[in-house]
Short mmCIF file of C-alpha atoms in Angstrom, two decimals:
data_model
loop_
_atom_site.label_atom_id
_atom_site.label_comp_id
_atom_site.label_asym_id
_atom_site.label_seq_id
_atom_site.Cartn_x
_atom_site.Cartn_y
_atom_site.Cartn_z
CA UNK A 2 26.51 -31.22 -8.86
CA UNK A 3 25.34 -28.67 -6.30
CA UNK A 4 21.75 -29.93 -6.47
CA UNK A 5 22.91 -33.52 -6.05
CA UNK A 6 25.02 -32.57 -3.02
CA UNK A 7 22.08 -30.72 -1.49
CA UNK A 8 19.79 -33.70 -2.02
CA UNK A 9 22.30 -36.08 -0.42
CA UNK A 10 22.74 -33.79 2.57
CA UNK A 11 18.97 -33.43 2.88
CA UNK A 12 18.52 -37.22 2.85
CA UNK A 13 21.22 -37.68 5.49
CA UNK A 14 19.63 -34.97 7.60
CA UNK A 15 16.23 -36.62 7.35
CA UNK A 16 17.71 -39.96 8.40
CA UNK A 17 19.45 -38.37 11.39
CA UNK A 18 16.34 -36.53 12.47
CA UNK A 19 14.20 -39.60 11.92
CA UNK A 20 16.49 -41.57 14.18
CA UNK A 21 15.74 -39.04 16.95
CA UNK A 22 12.02 -39.82 16.97
CA UNK A 23 10.96 -41.48 20.19
CA UNK A 24 9.38 -44.89 20.57
CA UNK A 25 8.66 -44.79 24.31
CA UNK A 26 11.38 -47.33 25.02
CA UNK A 27 12.95 -47.90 28.42
CA UNK A 28 16.57 -46.80 28.93
CA UNK A 29 18.27 -48.57 31.85
CA UNK A 30 20.47 -46.57 34.23
CA UNK A 31 22.46 -48.72 36.67
CA UNK A 32 22.96 -47.63 40.26
CA UNK A 33 25.68 -48.09 41.30
CA UNK A 34 27.34 -47.44 37.97
CA UNK A 35 30.80 -48.69 37.06
CA UNK A 36 33.46 -46.54 38.70
CA UNK A 37 37.24 -46.73 38.50
CA UNK A 38 38.99 -48.74 41.22
CA UNK A 39 41.89 -47.48 43.23
CA UNK A 40 40.38 -47.48 46.71
CA UNK A 41 42.60 -46.75 49.65
CA UNK A 42 43.48 -49.61 51.98
CA UNK A 43 43.77 -48.85 55.67
CA UNK A 44 46.38 -50.38 57.99
CA UNK A 45 44.43 -49.35 61.08
CA UNK A 46 41.29 -51.24 62.16
CA UNK A 47 38.13 -49.66 60.78
CA UNK A 48 34.64 -49.89 62.31
CA UNK A 49 31.98 -52.07 60.72
CA UNK A 50 29.39 -49.90 58.97
CA UNK A 51 25.89 -51.24 58.33
CA UNK A 52 23.97 -49.44 55.60
CA UNK A 53 20.19 -49.77 55.59
CA UNK A 54 18.16 -49.57 52.36
CA UNK A 55 17.38 -45.92 51.74
CA UNK A 56 13.91 -44.49 52.12
CA UNK A 57 12.69 -43.24 48.76
CA UNK A 58 10.84 -39.92 49.18
CA UNK A 59 10.78 -38.88 45.52
CA UNK A 60 7.45 -37.49 44.37
CA UNK A 61 7.63 -39.52 41.15
CA UNK A 62 9.02 -43.01 41.73
CA UNK A 63 7.80 -44.48 38.45
CA UNK A 64 10.90 -43.44 36.46
CA UNK A 65 14.31 -41.84 36.96
CA UNK A 66 13.55 -39.34 34.22
CA UNK A 67 12.71 -38.87 30.57
CA UNK A 68 14.37 -38.40 27.23
CA UNK A 69 12.44 -36.01 24.97
CA UNK A 70 13.11 -36.71 21.29
CA UNK A 71 13.47 -33.99 18.68
CA UNK A 72 10.50 -35.04 16.56
CA UNK A 73 8.26 -35.94 19.45
CA UNK A 74 8.03 -38.97 21.64
CA UNK A 75 9.43 -39.72 25.06
CA UNK A 76 11.64 -42.51 26.38
CA UNK A 77 12.02 -43.28 30.08
CA UNK A 78 15.13 -43.72 32.20
CA UNK A 79 14.61 -46.59 34.65
CA UNK A 80 16.54 -48.74 37.08
CA UNK A 81 17.05 -52.38 36.02
CA UNK A 82 16.55 -53.40 39.68
CA UNK A 83 13.38 -51.29 40.03
CA UNK A 84 14.46 -50.38 43.59
CA UNK A 85 16.15 -47.02 44.03
CA UNK A 86 16.25 -47.56 47.81
CA UNK A 87 18.42 -50.70 47.70
CA UNK A 88 20.43 -49.52 44.69
CA UNK A 89 21.42 -46.26 46.40
CA UNK A 90 22.40 -48.10 49.59
CA UNK A 91 24.55 -50.48 47.52
CA UNK A 92 26.18 -47.54 45.75
CA UNK A 93 27.14 -46.06 49.15
CA UNK A 94 28.47 -49.43 50.34
CA UNK A 95 30.62 -49.77 47.23
CA UNK A 96 31.95 -46.25 47.67
CA UNK A 97 32.80 -46.73 51.38
CA UNK A 98 34.56 -50.03 50.67
CA UNK A 99 36.63 -48.42 47.90
CA UNK A 100 37.73 -45.86 50.49
CA UNK A 101 38.95 -48.62 52.81
CA UNK A 102 35.95 -48.92 55.15
CA UNK A 103 34.10 -52.12 56.09
CA UNK A 104 30.55 -51.50 54.89
CA UNK A 105 27.75 -53.97 54.23
CA UNK A 106 24.00 -54.08 53.65
CA UNK A 107 21.80 -54.56 56.72
CA UNK A 108 18.10 -55.23 57.10
CA UNK A 109 17.51 -53.74 60.55
CA UNK A 110 19.40 -51.38 62.81
CA UNK A 111 21.77 -52.83 65.41
CA UNK A 112 21.03 -56.51 64.81
CA UNK A 113 24.23 -57.33 62.93
CA UNK A 114 27.06 -56.37 65.27
CA UNK A 115 27.84 -53.18 63.38
CA UNK A 116 29.71 -50.34 65.06
CA UNK A 117 27.88 -47.75 62.98
CA UNK A 118 24.57 -47.79 61.15
CA UNK A 119 23.78 -45.42 58.29
CA UNK A 120 20.16 -44.84 57.29
CA UNK A 121 19.55 -42.68 54.24
CA UNK A 122 16.76 -40.90 52.43
CA UNK A 123 16.52 -40.16 48.70
CA UNK A 124 15.04 -36.69 48.43
CA UNK A 125 15.63 -36.31 44.72
CA UNK A 126 17.13 -38.48 42.00
CA UNK A 127 16.58 -37.81 38.32
CA UNK A 128 18.23 -37.69 34.93
CA UNK A 129 16.64 -36.05 31.89
CA UNK A 130 17.68 -35.60 28.28
CA UNK A 131 16.20 -33.19 25.75
CA UNK A 132 17.14 -33.48 22.10
CA UNK A 133 17.56 -30.40 19.94
CA UNK A 134 18.95 -29.89 16.46
CA UNK A 135 22.42 -31.49 16.36
CA UNK A 136 22.65 -31.82 20.16
CA UNK A 137 21.13 -33.34 23.29
CA UNK A 138 21.15 -31.58 26.67
CA UNK A 139 21.35 -33.76 29.77
CA UNK A 140 20.64 -32.75 33.37
CA UNK A 141 20.80 -34.79 36.56
CA UNK A 142 19.94 -34.06 40.19
CA UNK A 143 20.63 -35.98 43.37
CA UNK A 144 19.83 -35.01 46.97
CA UNK A 145 20.40 -37.39 49.87
CA UNK A 146 20.09 -37.15 53.63
CA UNK A 147 21.82 -39.45 56.11
CA UNK A 148 21.35 -40.46 59.72
CA UNK A 149 24.51 -41.95 61.23
CA UNK A 150 24.21 -43.85 64.52
CA UNK A 151 27.36 -44.63 66.52
CA UNK A 152 26.48 -47.72 68.57
CA UNK A 153 29.34 -47.12 71.03
CA UNK A 154 27.48 -44.23 72.66
CA UNK A 155 24.25 -44.21 70.57
CA UNK A 156 25.03 -40.70 69.35
CA UNK A 157 23.31 -39.59 66.14
CA UNK A 158 24.64 -37.32 63.40
CA UNK A 159 22.53 -36.07 60.50
CA UNK A 160 23.94 -34.91 57.18
CA UNK A 161 22.51 -33.70 53.86
CA UNK A 162 24.21 -33.53 50.48
CA UNK A 163 22.93 -32.51 47.06
CA UNK A 164 24.24 -31.83 43.62
CA UNK A 165 23.33 -31.24 40.00
CA UNK A 166 25.12 -32.09 36.79
CA UNK A 167 24.69 -31.22 33.13
CA UNK A 168 26.20 -32.13 29.80
CA UNK A 169 25.63 -31.42 26.10
CA UNK A 170 26.43 -34.08 23.53
CA UNK A 171 26.23 -34.11 19.75
CA UNK A 172 24.94 -37.68 19.46
CA UNK A 173 23.11 -39.11 22.47
CA UNK A 174 24.22 -42.43 23.87
CA UNK A 175 22.84 -44.24 26.90
CA UNK A 176 26.29 -44.09 28.50
CA UNK A 177 26.09 -40.28 28.57
CA UNK A 178 23.19 -40.40 31.03
CA UNK A 179 24.77 -43.30 32.92
CA UNK A 180 28.09 -41.48 33.39
CA UNK A 181 26.40 -38.26 34.50
CA UNK A 182 24.34 -40.11 37.12
CA UNK A 183 27.32 -42.14 38.38
CA UNK A 184 29.54 -39.05 38.65
CA UNK A 185 26.85 -37.23 40.62
CA UNK A 186 26.55 -40.07 43.15
CA UNK A 187 30.34 -40.18 43.52
CA UNK A 188 30.46 -36.41 44.12
CA UNK A 189 27.73 -36.55 46.77
CA UNK A 190 29.31 -39.50 48.57
CA UNK A 191 32.64 -37.67 48.57
CA UNK A 192 30.95 -34.63 50.13
CA UNK A 193 29.27 -36.85 52.71
CA UNK A 194 32.49 -38.61 53.74
CA UNK A 195 34.40 -35.32 53.71
CA UNK A 196 31.96 -33.73 56.18
CA UNK A 197 31.84 -36.81 58.40
CA UNK A 198 34.49 -37.92 60.90
CA UNK A 199 34.08 -41.58 61.81
CA UNK A 200 36.11 -42.85 64.78
#
């Protein structure tokens, strides 16, 4: 009975490990990801905030990152939209609107009647997963810089935020990487809005 049990466990182990072998597939990561609602409404008038598509300054813009499989092979994390610049701007717009602001996407600065224009730069944005025996380690990084222009007096404020996140899971699922990336964006936007006073 012991030999039979060992053989069954060995077969299960081989199936699990075989499932970890990479095929070079694409794993989509949405930006902005799905976040819980519960934004704060404001009774006082808020300025109109135009957000320009971000400038993407990442050294490697081909992928968001890689997943290294246990028995070799690599899969790639990618954006479904293929545009990190527009996706990051939309993520900021969604965040600002959930906080009660009036934010929208703009093509050019000052041509849309906005009170404030935010131009951003993606300095780093990545998510990586590395499979080991009975676990997968995930890491994510996100660094953004902002230029905020107040059109009332044409004053300019510059701000930088960055963050890293990590997680270890037993069985990797695409949502693990998605949630880590979404949480990191939310944390950076919260830092940005916390350091900024908009009047």
